[in-house]
Amino acid sequence: MSQTPSKILVVGAGVLGLSTACALVQRTKYSQSSITVLDAASEIPNSVGASVDTSRILRADYALKPYTKLVSESQKLWKDQSVDGWGGEGRYHDARLVLTAQPGTEGHVDGYLEESLENIKELARSGNCAFDVQRLRELPDREAIARETRSGGASGDFGYVNERCGWADAEKCVRYAVRTLQRRGGDRVSIRANAGVRRLLYERSDGPGPARCIGVELRDGSQVLADLVVLAAGAWTPSLVDLEGRAAATGQVLAYLPVTEEEERELGSTTPLYFNVSRGMFMVPPHNKELKVGRHGFGYQNPTKVSIPVPTPSGDIQFVEKMVSVPRTDLPIPSEAEKACKDFLVELFPNWRSRQFSKTRVCWYCDTPTGDYIIDYDPRATGLFLATGDSGHAFKVFPIIGEKVVDAIEGNLESELRELWNWKSDAPSTFLGTNDGTRGGRRGMVLETETHKSAPQGREYRL
């Protein structure tokens, strides 16, 4: 922006919203700007937001080098375990990660795992990261994988181990970000819960130029106006702005297994983080007497008719009715997902066939076709910046992603990230799923349809 905005509105108090607000208050340019952060939840952290969970895996293992470099940069801050550091007060934990691949499955992409390993090795050789080539070990077959998991089981046909990874307590991290923002921003920062946005507000252009986004209307009918609106509403973003196939909300599945104190002592010290990139299935070792498995998948959609205000090239505003996937958290986990999680659990722990999950959750991503973020101005209106489409990956870079967003706002984002994250003019008209090389499950599933096909096996879990 050519002129520094006096009022900045950030919609969404998740990873992208909070990290962006933290970055804004740190920069001298915005020292006189007031910053308001809105979230629909009754309290922050938002208990149904993708940012909040018992744990999130922190890995830099990507087939695209820019993401490997980005997460590596972030890991330096995660490893700061001082009270005021990102990793302090039990927020971050070191762990080794086993990544495997399984050719022949629907989600498998040839070469993804191999390219990830080469990128990590290259970064390790540079010496400018937390990685060490000696802490990377290839696993050529299922027998080698089973020895590494130390549980008697394996998922995948080959893979490797990265001993320099970790996981973070997601809810604790969101609370830390809120506290950091309040401490750094003081009186010029306002964080408002119970502030669900009904629609974006636009001001018609007086001339030939585009309309201007001037703020939002809340569900209670009140308005919040600003000079710059940063839309970082996660999976709710596509129901507020017409992304025209560039992103969609998808439901991802998590399941939790209770373990005893003895099992946690044994497994917590020996069991690695685990990710089968071909099937999207992953596991986090036990803590707080709970083991988590999940699927990073093509996900479910929840098609819902919404009315979205859309600026036209002439500067007018028209309301468009569209079928958009909108997050829904009141349905039980589909049986096909419970089966996928249980099958994966038994692959890793063959003796646990009789164990039952104690709870499950559908976690909503804002997915893009390639898995690349959308961090750019909306070209159809001035004053509106989009920070969304992280496809389930932004948490890994929570400490630094806001700096990248603000760089993009100022037009200074590094070129390789700008090319990945800009508004794509050639996006598909319909979102058909994310093809980032790490997804599992079937394509095109609808949450309500899958939920009502049959009752979940075993117990019926409610979200």
Coordinates of C-alpha atoms in Angstrom, one line a residue:
M1 CA 0.0 0.0 0.0
S2 CA 1.3 3.5 -0.9
Q3 CA -0.3 5.1 2.2
T4 CA 0.0 3.6 5.7
P5 CA -3.5 2.6 6.9
S6 CA -4.6 4.2 10.2
K7 CA -7.1 1.4 10.9
I8 CA -6.3 -2.3 10.1
L9 CA -8.8 -5.0 10.5
V10 CA -7.7 -8.7 10.7
V11 CA -10.6 -11.2 10.3
G12 CA -9.6 -14.4 12.0
A13 CA -7.7 -15.2 15.2
G14 CA -6.0 -18.3 13.9
V15 CA -2.4 -18.9 12.8
L16 CA -2.4 -16.5 9.9
G17 CA -4.4 -13.8 11.6
L18 CA -2.6 -13.7 14.9
S19 CA 0.9 -14.1 13.3
T20 CA 0.1 -11.2 10.9
A21 CA -1.1 -9.0 13.7
C22 CA 2.0 -9.7 15.7
A23 CA 4.2 -8.8 12.7
L24 CA 2.3 -5.5 12.1
V25 CA 2.7 -4.3 15.7
Q26 CA 6.5 -4.9 15.5
R27 CA 7.0 -2.7 12.5
T28 CA 7.7 1.0 12.9
K29 CA 5.6 1.8 9.8
Y30 CA 2.4 0.8 11.6
S31 CA 3.3 2.3 15.0
Q32 CA 0.4 4.8 14.7
S33 CA -2.1 2.2 13.2
S34 CA -4.8 0.7 15.3
I35 CA -5.3 -3.1 14.8
T36 CA -8.5 -5.0 15.4
V37 CA -8.6 -8.8 15.3
L38 CA -12.1 -10.4 15.0
D39 CA -13.1 -14.0 15.5
A40 CA -16.5 -15.7 15.5
A41 CA -15.7 -17.9 18.5
S42 CA -17.1 -17.2 21.9
E43 CA -13.5 -17.3 23.2
I44 CA -10.1 -17.4 21.8
P45 CA -8.5 -19.9 21.0
N46 CA -11.4 -20.9 18.8
S47 CA -12.1 -24.5 19.9
V48 CA -13.3 -25.6 16.4
G49 CA -10.5 -23.7 14.5
A50 CA -7.8 -25.6 12.7
S51 CA -5.2 -23.8 14.8
V52 CA -6.3 -25.4 18.0
D53 CA -5.6 -29.1 18.8
T54 CA -3.6 -31.2 21.2
S55 CA -0.6 -31.3 18.8
R56 CA 0.7 -30.4 15.4
I57 CA 3.7 -32.0 13.6
L58 CA 6.5 -29.6 12.7
R59 CA 8.4 -30.9 9.7
A60 CA 10.4 -29.2 7.0
D61 CA 10.2 -32.2 4.7
Y62 CA 8.7 -30.9 1.5
A63 CA 9.2 -31.7 -2.2
L64 CA 9.3 -27.9 -2.9
K65 CA 12.5 -26.2 -1.6
P66 CA 10.9 -22.9 -0.7
Y67 CA 8.7 -24.7 1.9
T68 CA 11.7 -26.6 3.3
K69 CA 13.6 -23.4 3.7
L70 CA 10.6 -21.6 5.2
V71 CA 9.9 -24.3 7.9
S72 CA 13.7 -24.5 8.7
E73 CA 13.7 -20.8 9.3
S74 CA 10.7 -21.2 11.6
Q75 CA 12.2 -24.2 13.5
K76 CA 15.0 -21.9 14.9
L77 CA 12.3 -20.0 16.8
W78 CA 10.3 -23.2 17.8
K79 CA 13.5 -24.5 19.5
D80 CA 13.7 -21.4 21.7
Q81 CA 12.4 -22.9 24.9
S82 CA 12.8 -19.8 27.1
V83 CA 9.6 -18.6 28.8
D84 CA 9.2 -15.9 26.2
G85 CA 10.3 -18.1 23.3
W86 CA 7.9 -19.9 21.0
G87 CA 9.0 -23.3 22.3
G88 CA 8.8 -22.4 26.0
E89 CA 6.4 -23.6 28.7
G90 CA 5.9 -27.0 27.1
R91 CA 4.8 -25.5 23.7
Y92 CA 7.4 -27.4 21.6
H93 CA 8.9 -30.9 21.9
D94 CA 11.7 -32.4 19.9
A95 CA 10.9 -35.7 18.2
R96 CA 12.1 -37.8 15.3
L97 CA 9.9 -38.2 12.3
V98 CA 9.4 -41.3 10.1
L99 CA 8.1 -40.5 6.6
T100 CA 7.1 -43.4 4.4
A101 CA 5.6 -43.8 0.9
Q102 CA 3.4 -46.5 -0.6
P103 CA 3.2 -46.6 -4.4
G104 CA -0.1 -47.8 -5.8
T105 CA -2.3 -45.9 -3.4
E106 CA -4.7 -43.2 -4.7
G107 CA -2.9 -40.4 -3.0
H108 CA 0.7 -41.5 -4.0
V109 CA 2.8 -39.1 -6.1
D110 CA 6.0 -40.7 -7.4
G111 CA 9.1 -38.9 -6.2
Y112 CA 7.6 -36.7 -3.4
L113 CA 9.3 -38.5 -0.6
E114 CA 12.6 -38.8 -2.5
E115 CA 12.6 -35.0 -3.4
S116 CA 11.8 -34.2 0.3
L117 CA 14.8 -36.1 1.4
E118 CA 17.1 -34.5 -1.1
N119 CA 15.8 -31.0 -0.1
I120 CA 16.5 -31.7 3.6
K121 CA 20.0 -33.1 2.8
E122 CA 20.8 -30.0 0.6
L123 CA 19.7 -27.7 3.4
A124 CA 21.7 -29.6 6.0
R125 CA 24.9 -29.4 3.9
S126 CA 24.5 -25.7 3.7
G127 CA 25.0 -25.5 7.5
N128 CA 22.4 -22.8 7.8
C129 CA 19.7 -24.8 9.5
A130 CA 18.9 -27.2 12.4
F131 CA 19.4 -30.3 10.3
D132 CA 22.3 -32.7 10.2
V133 CA 22.9 -35.2 7.3
Q134 CA 24.0 -37.7 9.9
R135 CA 20.6 -37.5 11.6
L136 CA 18.8 -38.6 8.3
R137 CA 18.5 -42.4 7.7
E138 CA 16.9 -44.1 4.8
L139 CA 14.5 -47.0 5.3
P140 CA 14.6 -49.2 2.2
D141 CA 11.8 -51.6 3.1
R142 CA 9.0 -52.4 5.6
E143 CA 11.3 -54.4 7.8
A144 CA 13.5 -51.3 8.3
I145 CA 10.5 -49.2 8.9
A146 CA 9.2 -51.6 11.6
R147 CA 12.5 -51.6 13.4
E148 CA 12.4 -47.8 13.5
T149 CA 8.9 -47.6 14.8
R150 CA 9.8 -50.1 17.6
S151 CA 6.1 -51.1 17.8
G152 CA 6.2 -54.2 15.6
G153 CA 4.3 -52.6 12.7
A154 CA 4.8 -50.4 9.7
S155 CA 2.8 -48.4 7.2
G156 CA 4.4 -47.8 3.8
D157 CA 6.9 -49.6 1.7
F158 CA 10.0 -47.4 2.1
G159 CA 10.9 -44.1 3.7
Y160 CA 13.4 -42.3 5.9
V161 CA 13.9 -40.9 9.4
N162 CA 14.5 -37.2 10.2
E163 CA 15.6 -37.0 13.8
R164 CA 15.5 -33.2 13.9
C165 CA 11.7 -32.6 13.9
G166 CA 9.2 -32.0 16.6
W167 CA 5.6 -31.3 17.6
A168 CA 3.8 -28.4 19.3
D169 CA 0.9 -28.0 21.6
A170 CA -1.4 -26.1 19.3
E171 CA -3.7 -24.5 21.8
K172 CA -0.9 -23.4 24.0
C173 CA 0.8 -21.8 21.0
V174 CA -2.4 -19.8 20.1
R175 CA -2.6 -18.6 23.7
Y176 CA 1.0 -17.5 23.5
A177 CA 0.4 -15.6 20.3
V178 CA -2.6 -13.8 21.8
R179 CA -0.5 -12.9 24.9
T180 CA 2.4 -11.7 22.7
L181 CA 0.2 -9.6 20.6
Q182 CA -1.4 -7.9 23.6
R183 CA 1.9 -7.3 25.2
R184 CA 3.5 -5.8 22.0
G185 CA 0.5 -3.9 20.8
G186 CA -0.8 -2.4 24.0
D187 CA -3.8 -0.1 23.7
R188 CA -3.7 0.1 19.9
V189 CA -4.6 -3.6 19.6
S190 CA -8.2 -4.9 20.1
I191 CA -8.9 -8.7 20.0
R192 CA -12.7 -9.4 19.8
A193 CA -14.4 -12.7 20.3
N194 CA -18.1 -13.3 19.5
A195 CA -17.5 -11.2 16.3
G196 CA -18.6 -13.4 13.5
V197 CA -18.5 -11.7 10.1
R198 CA -21.7 -11.8 7.9
R199 CA -20.1 -10.2 4.9
L200 CA -17.5 -7.8 3.6
L201 CA -18.4 -4.2 3.0
Y202 CA -17.5 -2.4 -0.2
E203 CA -17.7 1.1 -1.3
R204 CA -18.6 1.7 -5.0
S205 CA -15.9 3.3 -7.1
D206 CA -16.6 6.8 -8.3
G207 CA -14.5 6.4 -11.3
P208 CA -13.3 3.6 -13.6
G209 CA -11.3 1.9 -10.9
P210 CA -12.2 -1.1 -8.7
A211 CA -14.5 -0.9 -5.6
R212 CA -12.9 -0.5 -2.2
C213 CA -13.3 -2.9 0.7
I214 CA -14.1 -0.6 3.7
G215 CA -14.7 -3.2 6.5
V216 CA -17.1 -5.9 7.5
E217 CA -20.7 -6.3 8.8
L218 CA -21.0 -8.6 11.8
R219 CA -23.7 -11.1 12.4
D220 CA -25.4 -8.8 14.9
G221 CA -25.7 -6.1 12.2
S222 CA -23.0 -3.8 13.5
Q223 CA -20.1 -2.7 11.3
V224 CA -16.3 -2.5 11.8
L225 CA -14.6 -0.2 9.3
A226 CA -11.0 -0.1 8.3
D227 CA -8.5 1.3 5.7
L228 CA -7.1 -2.2 5.2
V229 CA -8.9 -5.5 5.7
V230 CA -6.7 -8.7 6.1
L231 CA -9.0 -11.7 5.5
A232 CA -7.5 -14.6 7.4
A233 CA -10.6 -16.6 8.3
G234 CA -9.2 -20.0 7.5
A235 CA -11.8 -22.5 6.2
W236 CA -14.5 -19.8 6.5
T237 CA -12.7 -17.5 4.0
P238 CA -14.4 -19.0 0.8
S239 CA -17.8 -18.2 2.2
L240 CA -16.9 -14.5 2.7
V241 CA -15.1 -13.8 -0.6
D242 CA -15.6 -15.5 -4.0
L243 CA -12.4 -17.4 -4.6
E244 CA -13.6 -18.8 -7.9
G245 CA -12.2 -22.3 -7.4
R246 CA -8.9 -21.1 -6.0
A247 CA -9.7 -22.6 -2.5
A248 CA -12.3 -24.5 -0.6
A249 CA -13.1 -25.7 3.0
T250 CA -12.3 -29.4 3.4
G251 CA -12.9 -31.5 6.6
Q252 CA -10.0 -33.5 7.8
V253 CA -10.3 -36.3 10.4
L254 CA -8.6 -36.7 13.7
A255 CA -9.0 -39.6 16.2
Y256 CA -7.6 -40.0 19.8
L257 CA -6.8 -43.2 21.6
P258 CA -6.4 -43.2 25.4
V259 CA -3.3 -44.8 26.8
T260 CA -2.2 -45.7 30.3
E261 CA 0.6 -43.9 32.2
E262 CA 2.8 -46.9 31.7
E263 CA 2.2 -47.0 27.9
E264 CA 2.9 -43.3 27.7
R265 CA 6.2 -43.7 29.5
E266 CA 7.2 -46.5 27.2
L267 CA 5.8 -45.2 23.9
G268 CA 6.6 -41.5 24.5
S269 CA 10.3 -42.2 24.7
T270 CA 10.5 -44.7 21.8
T271 CA 7.7 -44.0 19.3
P272 CA 8.4 -41.5 16.5
L273 CA 6.1 -39.0 14.8
Y274 CA 4.9 -40.9 11.7
F275 CA 3.6 -39.8 8.3
N276 CA 2.7 -42.0 5.4
V277 CA 2.8 -39.3 2.6
S278 CA 1.1 -41.6 0.1
R279 CA -2.0 -42.1 2.2
G280 CA -1.9 -38.9 4.2
M281 CA -2.1 -40.9 7.4
F282 CA -0.1 -39.6 10.4
M283 CA 0.4 -40.3 14.1
V284 CA 1.7 -38.2 17.1
P285 CA 3.1 -40.2 20.0
P286 CA 1.3 -40.2 23.4
H287 CA 1.2 -37.2 25.7
N288 CA -1.4 -36.4 28.4
K289 CA -2.3 -40.1 28.2
E290 CA -3.6 -39.8 24.6
L291 CA -2.2 -40.9 21.2
K292 CA -3.4 -39.1 18.1
V293 CA -3.9 -40.4 14.5
G294 CA -5.3 -38.5 11.6
R295 CA -5.6 -38.2 7.8
H296 CA -4.2 -35.3 5.8
G297 CA -6.6 -36.1 3.0
F298 CA -8.6 -34.9 0.0
G299 CA -11.2 -34.3 2.7
Y300 CA -14.9 -33.8 2.9
Q301 CA -16.8 -30.8 1.6
N302 CA -20.1 -29.4 2.9
P303 CA -21.8 -27.7 -0.1
T304 CA -24.0 -24.8 1.2
K305 CA -25.7 -22.0 -0.7
V306 CA -24.3 -18.6 0.3
S307 CA -24.7 -15.1 -1.0
I308 CA -21.4 -13.3 -1.5
P309 CA -20.8 -9.7 -2.4
V310 CA -18.5 -9.5 -5.4
P311 CA -16.9 -6.4 -6.9
T312 CA -17.3 -6.1 -10.7
P313 CA -14.8 -4.7 -13.1
S314 CA -16.9 -1.6 -13.5
G315 CA -16.6 -0.8 -9.8
D316 CA -20.1 -2.0 -8.8
I317 CA -21.0 -4.6 -6.2
Q318 CA -23.2 -7.5 -7.0
F319 CA -24.4 -10.4 -4.8
V320 CA -23.7 -13.8 -6.2
E321 CA -25.4 -17.0 -4.9
K322 CA -23.0 -19.9 -5.0
M323 CA -22.7 -23.4 -3.6
V324 CA -19.6 -23.2 -1.3
S325 CA -18.2 -25.7 1.2
V326 CA -18.8 -24.3 4.6
P327 CA -17.3 -25.8 7.8
R328 CA -19.7 -27.9 9.8
T329 CA -18.9 -29.4 13.2
D330 CA -22.2 -31.0 14.3
L331 CA -22.0 -34.3 12.5
P332 CA -20.4 -37.5 13.7
I333 CA -17.2 -38.7 12.1
P334 CA -17.9 -40.8 8.9
S335 CA -17.4 -44.5 9.3
E336 CA -15.0 -44.7 6.4
A337 CA -12.7 -42.2 8.2
E338 CA -12.9 -44.1 11.5
K339 CA -12.0 -47.3 9.6
A340 CA -9.0 -45.6 7.9
C341 CA -7.7 -44.3 11.3
K342 CA -8.2 -47.7 12.9
D343 CA -6.6 -49.6 10.1
F344 CA -3.6 -47.2 10.3
L345 CA -3.4 -47.6 14.0
V346 CA -3.3 -51.4 13.8
E347 CA -0.7 -51.3 11.0
L348 CA 1.6 -49.5 13.5
F349 CA 0.4 -51.4 16.6
P350 CA -0.7 -54.9 15.6
N351 CA -1.7 -55.8 19.1
W352 CA -4.2 -53.0 19.4
R353 CA -7.0 -54.4 17.3
S354 CA -9.4 -54.3 20.2
R355 CA -8.6 -50.7 21.3
Q356 CA -11.2 -48.0 20.7
F357 CA -10.9 -44.3 20.1
S358 CA -12.2 -42.1 22.9
K359 CA -13.0 -39.0 20.7
T360 CA -12.7 -37.8 17.2
R361 CA -12.8 -34.4 15.4
V362 CA -13.3 -33.0 11.9
C363 CA -10.7 -30.3 11.4
W364 CA -11.4 -27.8 8.6
Y365 CA -8.6 -26.7 6.2
C366 CA -8.8 -24.0 3.6
D367 CA -7.3 -26.0 0.7
T368 CA -6.0 -24.8 -2.6
P369 CA -5.5 -27.0 -5.8
T370 CA -1.7 -27.1 -5.4
G371 CA -1.4 -26.7 -1.6
D372 CA 0.1 -23.3 -2.0
Y373 CA -1.2 -20.4 0.1
I374 CA -3.0 -17.4 -1.2
I375 CA -1.2 -14.4 0.2
D376 CA -2.0 -11.4 -2.0
Y377 CA -4.3 -8.5 -2.6
D378 CA -7.7 -9.4 -4.1
P379 CA -7.3 -7.8 -7.5
R380 CA -11.1 -7.1 -7.7
A381 CA -11.1 -4.5 -4.9
T382 CA -8.6 -2.2 -3.2
G383 CA -8.1 -2.4 0.5
L384 CA -8.6 -6.2 0.7
F385 CA -5.7 -8.5 1.4
L386 CA -6.1 -12.3 1.5
A387 CA -4.1 -14.5 3.8
T388 CA -5.6 -17.9 3.4
G389 CA -5.3 -21.3 1.6
D390 CA -2.6 -22.7 3.8
S391 CA -3.9 -26.2 3.2
G392 CA -3.1 -27.3 6.7
H393 CA 0.5 -26.2 6.7
A394 CA 0.7 -22.7 8.2
F395 CA 1.0 -23.9 11.8
K396 CA 4.6 -25.1 11.1
V397 CA 5.6 -21.5 10.4
F398 CA 3.4 -19.8 13.0
P399 CA 6.4 -17.8 14.4
I400 CA 7.3 -16.3 11.0
I401 CA 4.3 -16.5 8.6
G402 CA 3.0 -13.1 9.7
E403 CA 6.3 -11.5 8.7
K404 CA 5.9 -12.9 5.2
V405 CA 2.3 -11.7 5.0
V406 CA 3.3 -8.2 6.0
D407 CA 6.2 -8.3 3.5
A408 CA 3.5 -9.2 0.8
I409 CA 1.3 -6.3 2.0
E410 CA 4.2 -3.9 1.5
G411 CA 5.2 -5.5 -1.8
N412 CA 8.5 -6.8 -0.5
L413 CA 7.8 -10.6 -0.4
E414 CA 10.7 -12.6 -1.8
S415 CA 10.2 -13.6 -5.3
E416 CA 10.0 -17.4 -4.9
L417 CA 7.3 -17.2 -2.3
R418 CA 5.5 -14.4 -4.2
E419 CA 5.2 -16.7 -7.3
L420 CA 3.8 -19.5 -5.2
W421 CA 1.3 -17.4 -3.2
N422 CA 0.0 -14.8 -5.6
W423 CA -3.6 -14.7 -6.9
K424 CA -3.6 -17.2 -9.8
S425 CA -5.3 -15.9 -12.9
D426 CA -5.5 -19.5 -14.3
A427 CA -7.2 -21.1 -11.4
P428 CA -9.8 -23.8 -12.1
S429 CA -13.4 -22.6 -12.0
T430 CA -14.3 -25.5 -9.7
F431 CA -12.2 -26.8 -6.8
L432 CA -11.5 -30.5 -7.4
G433 CA -9.1 -31.2 -4.5
T434 CA -5.6 -30.6 -3.4
N435 CA -2.8 -32.3 -5.3
D436 CA 0.2 -31.5 -3.1
G437 CA 1.6 -35.1 -3.0
T438 CA 0.6 -35.9 0.5
R439 CA -3.2 -36.5 0.4
G440 CA -5.2 -39.6 1.2
G441 CA -8.8 -40.9 1.2
R442 CA -11.2 -40.6 -1.7
R443 CA -11.8 -37.4 -3.8
G444 CA -15.1 -35.6 -3.8
M445 CA -16.6 -36.8 -0.6
V446 CA -19.5 -34.9 1.0
L447 CA -19.5 -34.9 4.7
E448 CA -23.3 -35.4 5.3
T449 CA -23.5 -38.1 2.6
E450 CA -20.6 -40.1 4.1
T451 CA -21.9 -39.6 7.7
H452 CA -25.3 -41.1 6.8
K453 CA -24.0 -44.1 4.8
S454 CA -23.7 -46.1 8.0
A455 CA -23.2 -45.8 11.7
P456 CA -19.6 -45.6 12.8
Q457 CA -18.0 -48.9 13.6
G458 CA -17.6 -49.5 17.3
R459 CA -18.7 -46.5 19.3
E460 CA -20.4 -43.4 17.9
Y461 CA -18.3 -40.4 18.5
R462 CA -19.6 -36.9 18.4
L463 CA -17.5 -33.8 17.6

